[in-house]
Every structure is written in structure tokens, then in C-alpha cells.
Amino acid sequence: MPAFSPASEVILRHSDEFTERRVLFAGDLQDDLPAQLETQLSKVFTQQYHHWQLLSPRLEENARFSLVATADDVSDCDTLVYYWPKSKPEAQYQLQNLLSLLPEGCDLFVIGENRSGVRSAEGMVEAWAKLDKIDSARRCGLYHGKLETRPDFDAESFWHSYEVDGLTIKTLPGVFSRDGLDAGSRLLLSTLSAHTKGKVLDVGCGAGVLSATLASHSPKVRLTLTDVNAAAVAASKATLAANQLEGEVFPSNVFSDVTGRFDMIISNPPFHEGTQTSLDAAQTLIRGAAKHLNTGGELRIVANAFLPYAQVLDETFGSHEVLAQTGRFKVYRAVYGRAAKALRSAK
């Protein structure tokens, strides 16, 4: 991770602006600037577990990870610095939530990369605050305004659902495949056989579609679902409940909070951190999977065909196979202990 993201570098250009402010940082935080910027008070609210992990050692109780912000999360703050995410519906959810709690007259700074669509912030909040662009640098835009009218926020109104193979999938803004099943996950699902047994870990579970589909035709599986996104954790819990399925769902940065071993690990791993391409999560998933698989257990992931995962799989497991592929995606399978067993047999 670089020292600071381009967005944080722009905030640093205005560091003198914040020395006397009591600041709430929120949105797509990707570094520890909130813990380093000189302010009267710095608080962080994030829906991303790995961002909370980065900031909580420094900010302690002033850093909070949750789906919905509460009055306690914004208390004593007179300024919001919001890092624009790549998902406009996610920004709508978070800004409406936060601005419904902050006092009228508070200052609002919105920072984001131009390609993420940060320009639309002006129109999104115009009923509550008039934003003016005050800086443009590092391919980012910085906007400022004052909260004139607090919006109403109804968290329940943001829920969405769709059907997949007779299952109800519940989703929220910011959750991968919010509006329907993506092609990569569909390809991975096509390789999962009925009557699968044992303990299954779904890493980066999103809305829970992979686990729900697997459990629907393999009722003997014991599911564990994890994601870094609070909205995904909530959505997966809701998806399981909507289909009368059981499973343990909790936040984890890949394997950070996972204990024990499993018979199968499944994933459609992300390859972005914000708007930047990043293979870190997927490579951490592959390399760490061996420590969380029973002997003979398998890792099964789907990835864009151009991503270089074959080498990492072979380095970790000794071999891999491609179960299915299209012009865009490949489904990889690697078995823990297979290479070592084959080597012993050859001797």
C-alpha cells in the first residue's frame, strides 16, 4: 500500500484547514491519513473491515466499523471528510446516513478520483448542501460545502432483492453483483456438484449467492461466510435467512479472523482496491488457503482470464486445474496435499 492515496494527497494540500476542526472521516478510506492529519479530533466511520483494522490501533474507540452510523459515531464532530467510493449507490447510502446525523452548519468535504464519478457528488447532495469544487490535483476533485438541511435516512429503503435459481438474494449498495448474478459467479456455480459435504468457507461472500446456491442442493454442507464489507455481511445474513439456510457470517480481511480448517474454500475474489487494480486480496487468499484446508480439501475460485493466478496456485499447491472457462473467466481448482501425495507415490 502506498503511503497515501491520491485522494489523501489532495487533502494534505489543505492540511492547515483541519488543524482546528473536529473531523469525521468516512467513505472509501485506503490509508491511515485520519490517524496522521493534525486535527482537534479525528473520528473514523467505515463499512470496510480492513480499513478499520488499519486505523483502530491508532484511533482506538474513535474508529468504528459498522453498516449504519449512529449518533455516537458522529458526536462532537463539526466536519465530514468523505472519500468517494466507486459505487454511486454506496455513496448515496453512506452520505444520506451520515448527513442525517451531523449538525446543520457543519462543513462537508468530498474527495475522490475523477474517474470514480466524484463529480456527481454536487447533484447528489444539492438538496442538503451546495458543494463547490475547491481543488483539482492528482486526478482528483475536492469539493466543499456546508450542511444546510439534514436529510431523512431510511436504511430499509436501500435493500434490494433478485431471484437466482429459485433463491431470493438480498443485497445492499456497495455489495458486489447488487443488481443480479455476475457472469463469473455463474460460471463458478456451474462447477459445483450436488451433494457436496463438509465444511465450506466462502471468502468475499458478497450477497451470499455462492453459499446459498451450494446449500440449496447440498444440505449437508456447513457454511462459513466472510467479507470485509459490512453491507456484504448484512446481505449474506439476509440471503441465508430469506431461504431458510444456516451459516456463520462475519467480517474478515481474507483469513484475518478465520480459524480452523475446511473441506472447500470458494471465492470470486476482488481485484480492485477502490478504483485501482490490486491482486493482493486474491494472492493472499491463494497463499493462505493451504493453512485453512484439510488434507484433500480444495480451493475453487473464479477470476478474469487475464489475471496471473496460475503461477501462484502452482507455487502454493504444486498444481492446479481449470474446471471451466469462457472468453472472460476461468474457474480454478487446487487440492491441498495432492502434489505431496503424488510425489510420495512416484518414489
mmCIF file of C-alpha atoms in Angstrom:
data_model
loop_
_atom_site.group_PDB
_atom_site.id
_atom_site.type_symbol
_atom_site.label_atom_id
_atom_site.label_comp_id
_atom_site.label_asym_id
_atom_site.label_seq_id
_atom_site.Cartn_x
_atom_site.Cartn_y
_atom_site.Cartn_z
ATOM 1 C CA MET A 1 0.000 0.000 0.000
ATOM 2 C CA PRO A 2 1.435 3.443 -0.892
ATOM 3 C CA ALA A 3 1.970 5.947 1.894
ATOM 4 C CA PHE A 4 -1.122 7.903 0.870
ATOM 5 C CA SER A 5 -3.735 7.538 -1.833
ATOM 6 C CA PRO A 6 -4.056 10.327 -4.433
ATOM 7 C CA ALA A 7 -7.203 11.491 -2.623
ATOM 8 C CA SER A 8 -5.359 11.788 0.687
ATOM 9 C CA GLU A 9 -2.510 13.649 -1.017
ATOM 10 C CA VAL A 10 -5.045 16.275 -2.086
ATOM 11 C CA ILE A 11 -6.388 16.536 1.469
ATOM 12 C CA LEU A 12 -2.804 17.087 2.665
ATOM 13 C CA ARG A 13 -2.565 20.116 0.368
ATOM 14 C CA HIS A 14 -5.190 21.657 2.672
ATOM 15 C CA SER A 15 -3.876 20.325 5.981
ATOM 16 C CA ASP A 16 -3.956 23.779 7.614
ATOM 17 C CA GLU A 17 -7.711 23.832 7.052
ATOM 18 C CA PHE A 18 -8.236 20.982 9.518
ATOM 19 C CA THR A 19 -6.000 21.792 12.492
ATOM 20 C CA GLU A 20 -8.836 23.391 14.487
ATOM 21 C CA ARG A 21 -11.594 21.094 13.257
ATOM 22 C CA ARG A 22 -13.247 18.074 14.811
ATOM 23 C CA VAL A 23 -13.313 15.739 11.830
ATOM 24 C CA LEU A 24 -15.249 12.608 10.942
ATOM 25 C CA PHE A 25 -13.583 10.661 8.126
ATOM 26 C CA ALA A 26 -15.756 8.236 6.167
ATOM 27 C CA GLY A 27 -16.171 6.561 2.787
ATOM 28 C CA ASP A 28 -13.523 4.724 0.805
ATOM 29 C CA LEU A 29 -10.563 5.200 3.161
ATOM 30 C CA GLN A 30 -7.457 3.450 1.836
ATOM 31 C CA ASP A 31 -4.686 4.680 4.113
ATOM 32 C CA ASP A 32 -4.066 5.955 7.632
ATOM 33 C CA LEU A 33 -4.298 9.700 6.932
ATOM 34 C CA PRO A 34 -7.101 10.102 9.527
ATOM 35 C CA ALA A 35 -4.618 8.941 12.183
ATOM 36 C CA GLN A 36 -1.872 11.283 10.956
ATOM 37 C CA LEU A 37 -3.620 14.515 9.973
ATOM 38 C CA GLU A 38 -3.433 17.181 12.677
ATOM 39 C CA THR A 39 -6.949 17.984 13.956
ATOM 40 C CA GLN A 40 -8.701 18.814 17.207
ATOM 41 C CA LEU A 41 -10.463 15.450 16.963
ATOM 42 C CA SER A 42 -10.349 12.667 14.389
ATOM 43 C CA LYS A 43 -13.018 10.004 14.153
ATOM 44 C CA VAL A 44 -13.494 7.334 11.505
ATOM 45 C CA PHE A 45 -16.617 5.532 10.407
ATOM 46 C CA THR A 46 -16.156 2.803 7.822
ATOM 47 C CA GLN A 47 -18.052 -0.091 6.301
ATOM 48 C CA GLN A 48 -14.754 -1.735 5.310
ATOM 49 C CA TYR A 49 -13.271 -4.079 7.900
ATOM 50 C CA HIS A 50 -9.703 -3.883 6.573
ATOM 51 C CA HIS A 51 -9.803 -0.085 6.760
ATOM 52 C CA TRP A 52 -10.950 -0.352 10.374
ATOM 53 C CA GLN A 53 -8.134 -2.822 11.095
ATOM 54 C CA LEU A 54 -5.629 -0.306 9.745
ATOM 55 C CA LEU A 55 -6.950 2.644 11.756
ATOM 56 C CA SER A 56 -8.230 1.218 15.033
ATOM 57 C CA PRO A 57 -4.785 0.624 16.623
ATOM 58 C CA ARG A 58 -4.126 4.369 16.375
ATOM 59 C CA LEU A 59 -7.606 5.803 16.883
ATOM 60 C CA GLU A 60 -8.954 3.109 19.234
ATOM 61 C CA GLU A 61 -12.616 3.821 20.114
ATOM 62 C CA ASN A 62 -12.678 6.730 17.643
ATOM 63 C CA ALA A 63 -12.609 4.262 14.746
ATOM 64 C CA ARG A 64 -15.770 2.264 14.146
ATOM 65 C CA PHE A 65 -16.750 -0.424 11.651
ATOM 66 C CA SER A 66 -20.461 -0.935 11.027
ATOM 67 C CA LEU A 67 -23.127 -0.928 8.342
ATOM 68 C CA VAL A 68 -25.089 2.043 9.715
ATOM 69 C CA ALA A 69 -23.637 5.042 11.533
ATOM 70 C CA THR A 70 -25.273 6.187 14.764
ATOM 71 C CA ALA A 71 -25.363 9.496 16.617
ATOM 72 C CA ASP A 72 -22.469 8.343 18.813
ATOM 73 C CA ASP A 73 -20.288 7.838 15.733
ATOM 74 C CA VAL A 74 -20.598 11.483 14.683
ATOM 75 C CA SER A 75 -20.833 13.095 18.127
ATOM 76 C CA ASP A 76 -18.594 16.135 18.745
ATOM 77 C CA CYS A 77 -17.741 16.416 15.022
ATOM 78 C CA ASP A 78 -18.147 19.656 13.074
ATOM 79 C CA THR A 79 -16.628 18.482 9.771
ATOM 80 C CA LEU A 80 -17.109 15.485 7.494
ATOM 81 C CA VAL A 81 -14.346 14.413 5.106
ATOM 82 C CA TYR A 82 -15.913 11.877 2.777
ATOM 83 C CA TYR A 83 -13.833 9.727 0.437
ATOM 84 C CA TRP A 84 -15.931 8.998 -2.633
ATOM 85 C CA PRO A 85 -16.264 5.246 -3.463
ATOM 86 C CA LYS A 86 -16.517 3.826 -6.967
ATOM 87 C CA SER A 87 -20.180 2.868 -6.363
ATOM 88 C CA LYS A 88 -22.600 5.789 -6.600
ATOM 89 C CA PRO A 89 -25.411 3.926 -4.727
ATOM 90 C CA GLU A 90 -22.917 3.214 -1.923
ATOM 91 C CA ALA A 91 -22.093 6.925 -1.709
ATOM 92 C CA GLN A 92 -25.801 7.758 -1.604
ATOM 93 C CA TYR A 93 -26.364 5.330 1.276
ATOM 94 C CA GLN A 94 -23.395 6.496 3.309
ATOM 95 C CA LEU A 95 -23.790 10.245 2.768
ATOM 96 C CA GLN A 96 -27.517 10.188 3.471
ATOM 97 C CA ASN A 97 -26.853 8.210 6.660
ATOM 98 C CA LEU A 98 -24.040 10.478 7.896
ATOM 99 C CA LEU A 99 -25.643 13.802 6.951
ATOM 100 C CA SER A 100 -28.870 12.804 8.715
ATOM 101 C CA LEU A 101 -26.859 12.719 11.960
ATOM 102 C CA LEU A 102 -24.429 15.624 11.651
ATOM 103 C CA PRO A 103 -25.459 19.097 12.839
ATOM 104 C CA GLU A 104 -26.728 21.663 10.362
ATOM 105 C CA GLY A 105 -23.968 24.111 9.540
ATOM 106 C CA CYS A 106 -21.216 21.504 9.658
ATOM 107 C CA ASP A 107 -18.627 21.539 6.881
ATOM 108 C CA LEU A 108 -18.631 18.828 4.220
ATOM 109 C CA PHE A 109 -15.555 17.965 2.173
ATOM 110 C CA VAL A 110 -15.902 15.347 -0.573
ATOM 111 C CA ILE A 111 -12.733 13.997 -2.195
ATOM 112 C CA GLY A 112 -12.416 11.378 -4.917
ATOM 113 C CA GLU A 113 -10.751 10.365 -8.139
ATOM 114 C CA ASN A 114 -12.335 11.899 -11.230
ATOM 115 C CA ARG A 115 -12.774 8.502 -12.874
ATOM 116 C CA SER A 116 -14.773 7.292 -9.864
ATOM 117 C CA GLY A 117 -17.511 9.796 -10.683
ATOM 118 C CA VAL A 118 -16.901 12.188 -7.792
ATOM 119 C CA ARG A 119 -18.355 15.000 -9.934
ATOM 120 C CA SER A 120 -21.817 13.596 -9.250
ATOM 121 C CA ALA A 121 -21.449 14.477 -5.552
ATOM 122 C CA GLU A 122 -22.677 18.010 -6.298
ATOM 123 C CA GLY A 123 -26.000 16.779 -7.621
ATOM 124 C CA MET A 124 -26.367 14.019 -5.059
ATOM 125 C CA VAL A 125 -26.287 16.321 -2.043
ATOM 126 C CA GLU A 126 -27.695 19.509 -3.602
ATOM 127 C CA ALA A 127 -30.922 19.239 -1.583
ATOM 128 C CA TRP A 128 -28.880 19.288 1.645
ATOM 129 C CA ALA A 129 -25.664 21.163 0.836
ATOM 130 C CA LYS A 130 -24.249 23.258 -2.016
ATOM 131 C CA LEU A 131 -20.847 21.927 -2.973
ATOM 132 C CA ASP A 132 -18.161 23.932 -4.761
ATOM 133 C CA LYS A 133 -15.016 22.475 -6.269
ATOM 134 C CA ILE A 134 -12.054 23.927 -4.399
ATOM 135 C CA ASP A 135 -9.144 21.883 -5.747
ATOM 136 C CA SER A 136 -8.155 19.571 -8.569
ATOM 137 C CA ALA A 137 -4.940 17.586 -8.376
ATOM 138 C CA ARG A 138 -3.656 14.007 -8.621
ATOM 139 C CA ARG A 139 -6.590 13.351 -10.989
ATOM 140 C CA CYS A 140 -8.903 14.003 -8.050
ATOM 141 C CA GLY A 141 -11.514 16.615 -7.249
ATOM 142 C CA LEU A 142 -12.068 18.165 -3.819
ATOM 143 C CA TYR A 143 -15.455 19.704 -3.055
ATOM 144 C CA HIS A 144 -16.606 21.772 -0.079
ATOM 145 C CA GLY A 145 -19.931 22.951 1.272
ATOM 146 C CA LYS A 146 -21.965 23.383 4.438
ATOM 147 C CA LEU A 147 -24.839 21.180 5.522
ATOM 148 C CA GLU A 148 -27.958 23.333 5.234
ATOM 149 C CA THR A 149 -30.709 20.751 5.723
ATOM 150 C CA ARG A 150 -30.344 17.298 7.221
ATOM 151 C CA PRO A 151 -31.790 14.526 5.023
ATOM 152 C CA ASP A 152 -34.063 11.753 6.196
ATOM 153 C CA PHE A 153 -32.454 8.323 6.186
ATOM 154 C CA ASP A 154 -34.358 5.061 5.992
ATOM 155 C CA ALA A 155 -31.896 2.171 5.936
ATOM 156 C CA GLU A 156 -34.596 -0.340 4.986
ATOM 157 C CA SER A 157 -35.403 1.525 1.760
ATOM 158 C CA PHE A 158 -31.969 0.668 0.336
ATOM 159 C CA TRP A 159 -32.488 -3.098 0.383
ATOM 160 C CA HIS A 160 -32.870 -4.844 -2.988
ATOM 161 C CA SER A 161 -33.534 -8.458 -3.935
ATOM 162 C CA TYR A 162 -33.477 -10.673 -7.008
ATOM 163 C CA GLU A 163 -34.015 -14.340 -7.822
ATOM 164 C CA VAL A 164 -31.380 -16.919 -8.785
ATOM 165 C CA ASP A 165 -32.489 -20.497 -9.452
ATOM 166 C CA GLY A 166 -35.468 -20.126 -7.141
ATOM 167 C CA LEU A 167 -33.444 -18.493 -4.359
ATOM 168 C CA THR A 168 -34.018 -14.982 -3.048
ATOM 169 C CA ILE A 169 -30.792 -12.959 -2.994
ATOM 170 C CA LYS A 170 -30.802 -9.894 -0.725
ATOM 171 C CA THR A 171 -28.423 -7.030 -1.490
ATOM 172 C CA LEU A 172 -27.400 -3.526 -0.449
ATOM 173 C CA PRO A 173 -25.456 -0.675 -2.102
ATOM 174 C CA GLY A 174 -21.753 -1.434 -2.305
ATOM 175 C CA VAL A 175 -22.247 -5.213 -2.451
ATOM 176 C CA PHE A 176 -20.754 -6.977 -5.468
ATOM 177 C CA SER A 177 -23.402 -8.022 -8.021
ATOM 178 C CA ARG A 178 -26.016 -5.879 -6.292
ATOM 179 C CA ASP A 179 -28.407 -5.932 -9.246
ATOM 180 C CA GLY A 180 -28.046 -9.518 -10.417
ATOM 181 C CA LEU A 181 -25.766 -12.520 -10.624
ATOM 182 C CA ASP A 182 -22.490 -11.731 -12.384
ATOM 183 C CA ALA A 183 -21.121 -13.944 -15.141
ATOM 184 C CA GLY A 184 -18.075 -15.040 -13.142
ATOM 185 C CA SER A 185 -20.091 -16.285 -10.185
ATOM 186 C CA ARG A 186 -22.495 -18.049 -12.547
ATOM 187 C CA LEU A 187 -19.569 -19.898 -14.139
ATOM 188 C CA LEU A 188 -18.242 -20.926 -10.724
ATOM 189 C CA LEU A 189 -21.690 -22.150 -9.687
ATOM 190 C CA SER A 190 -21.849 -24.328 -12.796
ATOM 191 C CA THR A 191 -18.883 -26.339 -11.492
ATOM 192 C CA LEU A 192 -20.310 -27.060 -8.033
ATOM 193 C CA SER A 193 -21.765 -30.558 -7.858
ATOM 194 C CA ALA A 194 -24.827 -31.577 -5.887
ATOM 195 C CA HIS A 195 -24.415 -33.444 -2.607
ATOM 196 C CA THR A 196 -21.237 -31.626 -1.601
ATOM 197 C CA LYS A 197 -20.416 -32.361 2.047
ATOM 198 C CA GLY A 198 -18.203 -30.963 4.761
ATOM 199 C CA LYS A 199 -17.170 -27.512 5.911
ATOM 200 C CA VAL A 200 -17.205 -24.809 3.238
ATOM 201 C CA LEU A 201 -15.686 -21.337 3.581
ATOM 202 C CA ASP A 202 -16.960 -18.608 1.238
ATOM 203 C CA VAL A 203 -14.372 -15.795 1.186
ATOM 204 C CA GLY A 204 -15.603 -12.441 -0.105
ATOM 205 C CA CYS A 205 -19.155 -13.732 0.115
ATOM 206 C CA GLY A 206 -20.872 -10.613 -1.221
ATOM 207 C CA ALA A 207 -24.609 -11.175 -1.180
ATOM 208 C CA GLY A 208 -24.150 -14.860 -0.308
ATOM 209 C CA VAL A 209 -25.253 -16.226 -3.662
ATOM 210 C CA LEU A 210 -22.490 -18.854 -3.920
ATOM 211 C CA SER A 211 -23.155 -20.281 -0.458
ATOM 212 C CA ALA A 212 -26.927 -20.139 -0.773
ATOM 213 C CA THR A 213 -26.869 -21.957 -4.102
ATOM 214 C CA LEU A 214 -24.449 -24.588 -2.823
ATOM 215 C CA ALA A 215 -26.510 -25.202 0.325
ATOM 216 C CA SER A 216 -29.752 -25.431 -1.649
ATOM 217 C CA HIS A 217 -28.583 -28.601 -3.413
ATOM 218 C CA SER A 218 -26.103 -29.808 -0.787
ATOM 219 C CA PRO A 219 -27.937 -29.521 2.533
ATOM 220 C CA LYS A 220 -25.176 -31.335 4.461
ATOM 221 C CA VAL A 221 -22.597 -28.589 3.940
ATOM 222 C CA ARG A 222 -21.658 -26.455 6.928
ATOM 223 C CA LEU A 223 -21.232 -22.888 5.734
ATOM 224 C CA THR A 224 -18.924 -20.108 6.902
ATOM 225 C CA LEU A 225 -19.126 -16.800 5.021
ATOM 226 C CA THR A 226 -16.789 -13.814 5.333
ATOM 227 C CA ASP A 227 -16.329 -10.417 3.710
ATOM 228 C CA VAL A 228 -14.593 -7.130 4.501
ATOM 229 C CA ASN A 229 -17.701 -5.120 3.625
ATOM 230 C CA ALA A 230 -20.301 -4.589 6.382
ATOM 231 C CA ALA A 231 -23.009 -4.344 3.718
ATOM 232 C CA ALA A 232 -21.973 -7.732 2.296
ATOM 233 C CA VAL A 233 -22.011 -9.336 5.749
ATOM 234 C CA ALA A 234 -25.529 -7.988 6.324
ATOM 235 C CA ALA A 235 -26.677 -9.024 2.846
ATOM 236 C CA SER A 236 -25.353 -12.588 3.215
ATOM 237 C CA LYS A 237 -27.084 -12.960 6.571
ATOM 238 C CA ALA A 238 -30.320 -11.736 4.989
ATOM 239 C CA THR A 239 -29.923 -14.051 1.985
ATOM 240 C CA LEU A 240 -29.451 -17.106 4.188
ATOM 241 C CA ALA A 241 -32.439 -16.113 6.343
ATOM 242 C CA ALA A 242 -34.658 -15.464 3.306
ATOM 243 C CA ASN A 243 -34.024 -19.014 2.086
ATOM 244 C CA GLN A 244 -34.150 -20.748 5.497
ATOM 245 C CA LEU A 245 -30.472 -21.672 5.257
ATOM 246 C CA GLU A 246 -27.928 -21.800 8.057
ATOM 247 C CA GLY A 247 -24.394 -20.488 8.136
ATOM 248 C CA GLU A 248 -21.950 -18.439 10.171
ATOM 249 C CA VAL A 249 -21.323 -14.977 8.672
ATOM 250 C CA PHE A 250 -18.747 -12.498 9.979
ATOM 251 C CA PRO A 251 -16.298 -9.817 8.804
ATOM 252 C CA SER A 252 -12.753 -10.853 7.958
ATOM 253 C CA ASN A 253 -9.966 -9.479 5.785
ATOM 254 C CA VAL A 254 -9.423 -12.694 3.815
ATOM 255 C CA PHE A 255 -8.279 -15.047 6.631
ATOM 256 C CA SER A 256 -7.621 -12.450 9.349
ATOM 257 C CA ASP A 257 -10.481 -13.637 11.585
ATOM 258 C CA VAL A 258 -10.863 -17.200 10.252
ATOM 259 C CA THR A 259 -9.922 -20.150 12.443
ATOM 260 C CA GLY A 260 -9.938 -23.869 11.743
ATOM 261 C CA ARG A 261 -9.743 -25.869 8.541
ATOM 262 C CA PHE A 262 -12.273 -26.533 5.801
ATOM 263 C CA ASP A 263 -13.013 -29.112 3.140
ATOM 264 C CA MET A 264 -13.605 -26.455 0.487
ATOM 265 C CA ILE A 265 -12.888 -22.760 0.096
ATOM 266 C CA ILE A 266 -14.820 -20.943 -2.622
ATOM 267 C CA SER A 267 -14.433 -17.378 -3.795
ATOM 268 C CA ASN A 268 -14.957 -14.838 -6.534
ATOM 269 C CA PRO A 269 -12.121 -12.658 -5.228
ATOM 270 C CA PRO A 270 -11.966 -8.921 -5.907
ATOM 271 C CA PHE A 271 -9.149 -7.489 -7.955
ATOM 272 C CA HIS A 272 -9.678 -3.812 -7.143
ATOM 273 C CA GLU A 273 -8.960 -1.637 -4.120
ATOM 274 C CA GLY A 274 -11.151 1.357 -4.799
ATOM 275 C CA THR A 275 -10.554 2.220 -8.467
ATOM 276 C CA GLN A 276 -7.051 0.682 -8.518
ATOM 277 C CA THR A 277 -6.316 -2.809 -9.789
ATOM 278 C CA SER A 278 -4.956 -4.872 -6.905
ATOM 279 C CA LEU A 279 -4.261 -8.586 -6.766
ATOM 280 C CA ASP A 280 -3.302 -8.516 -3.092
ATOM 281 C CA ALA A 281 -6.531 -9.991 -1.715
ATOM 282 C CA ALA A 282 -6.647 -12.839 -4.239
ATOM 283 C CA GLN A 283 -2.974 -13.703 -3.786
ATOM 284 C CA THR A 284 -3.398 -13.634 -0.004
ATOM 285 C CA LEU A 285 -6.396 -15.923 -0.443
ATOM 286 C CA ILE A 286 -4.477 -18.442 -2.556
ATOM 287 C CA ARG A 287 -1.335 -18.464 -0.416
ATOM 288 C CA GLY A 288 -3.244 -18.643 2.843
ATOM 289 C CA ALA A 289 -5.729 -21.286 1.740
ATOM 290 C CA ALA A 290 -3.333 -24.165 2.426
ATOM 291 C CA LYS A 291 -3.339 -23.259 6.132
ATOM 292 C CA HIS A 292 -7.127 -23.450 6.219
ATOM 293 C CA LEU A 293 -7.786 -26.616 4.207
ATOM 294 C CA ASN A 294 -7.965 -30.187 5.410
ATOM 295 C CA THR A 295 -5.782 -32.644 3.535
ATOM 296 C CA GLY A 296 -7.607 -33.327 0.284
ATOM 297 C CA GLY A 297 -9.571 -30.115 0.671
ATOM 298 C CA GLU A 298 -9.854 -27.807 -2.312
ATOM 299 C CA LEU A 299 -9.714 -24.146 -3.217
ATOM 300 C CA ARG A 300 -12.091 -23.227 -6.047
ATOM 301 C CA ILE A 301 -12.092 -19.673 -7.380
ATOM 302 C CA VAL A 302 -13.265 -17.801 -10.442
ATOM 303 C CA ALA A 303 -11.204 -14.974 -11.891
ATOM 304 C CA ASN A 304 -10.887 -12.861 -15.002
ATOM 305 C CA ALA A 305 -8.971 -14.933 -17.527
ATOM 306 C CA PHE A 306 -6.199 -12.333 -17.910
ATOM 307 C CA LEU A 307 -5.234 -12.339 -14.220
ATOM 308 C CA PRO A 308 -1.987 -14.242 -13.429
ATOM 309 C CA TYR A 309 -3.201 -16.676 -10.787
ATOM 310 C CA ALA A 310 -1.934 -19.937 -12.305
ATOM 311 C CA GLN A 311 1.630 -19.364 -11.097
ATOM 312 C CA VAL A 312 0.570 -18.500 -7.542
ATOM 313 C CA LEU A 313 -1.645 -21.601 -7.432
ATOM 314 C CA ASP A 314 1.203 -23.844 -8.586
ATOM 315 C CA GLU A 315 3.657 -22.263 -6.156
ATOM 316 C CA THR A 316 1.228 -22.846 -3.284
ATOM 317 C CA PHE A 317 -0.392 -26.179 -4.142
ATOM 318 C CA GLY A 318 2.062 -27.748 -6.606
ATOM 319 C CA SER A 319 -0.553 -27.915 -9.362
ATOM 320 C CA HIS A 320 -3.996 -26.689 -10.400
ATOM 321 C CA GLU A 321 -6.653 -27.380 -12.990
ATOM 322 C CA VAL A 322 -9.092 -25.212 -14.919
ATOM 323 C CA LEU A 323 -12.613 -26.591 -14.462
ATOM 324 C CA ALA A 324 -14.399 -24.173 -16.784
ATOM 325 C CA GLN A 325 -13.602 -21.125 -18.838
ATOM 326 C CA THR A 326 -15.118 -18.571 -21.173
ATOM 327 C CA GLY A 327 -13.541 -15.724 -23.079
ATOM 328 C CA ARG A 328 -13.621 -13.656 -19.879
ATOM 329 C CA PHE A 329 -13.365 -16.029 -16.912
ATOM 330 C CA LYS A 330 -11.658 -19.162 -15.635
ATOM 331 C CA VAL A 331 -12.625 -21.380 -12.719
ATOM 332 C CA TYR A 332 -9.510 -22.732 -10.978
ATOM 333 C CA ARG A 333 -9.330 -25.742 -8.669
ATOM 334 C CA ALA A 334 -6.373 -26.662 -6.474
ATOM 335 C CA VAL A 335 -6.255 -29.502 -3.939
ATOM 336 C CA TYR A 336 -4.243 -29.299 -0.739
ATOM 337 C CA GLY A 337 -1.918 -32.271 -0.298
ATOM 338 C CA ARG A 338 -2.354 -33.668 -3.807
ATOM 339 C CA ALA A 339 1.122 -32.706 -5.059
ATOM 340 C CA ALA A 340 2.858 -34.080 -1.963
ATOM 341 C CA LYS A 341 0.911 -37.340 -2.200
ATOM 342 C CA ALA A 342 1.769 -37.727 -5.906
ATOM 343 C CA LEU A 343 5.431 -37.095 -5.167
ATOM 344 C CA ARG A 344 5.491 -39.779 -2.468
ATOM 345 C CA SER A 345 3.777 -42.246 -4.811
ATOM 346 C CA ALA A 346 6.352 -41.634 -7.539
ATOM 347 C CA LYS A 347 9.263 -42.537 -5.262
#
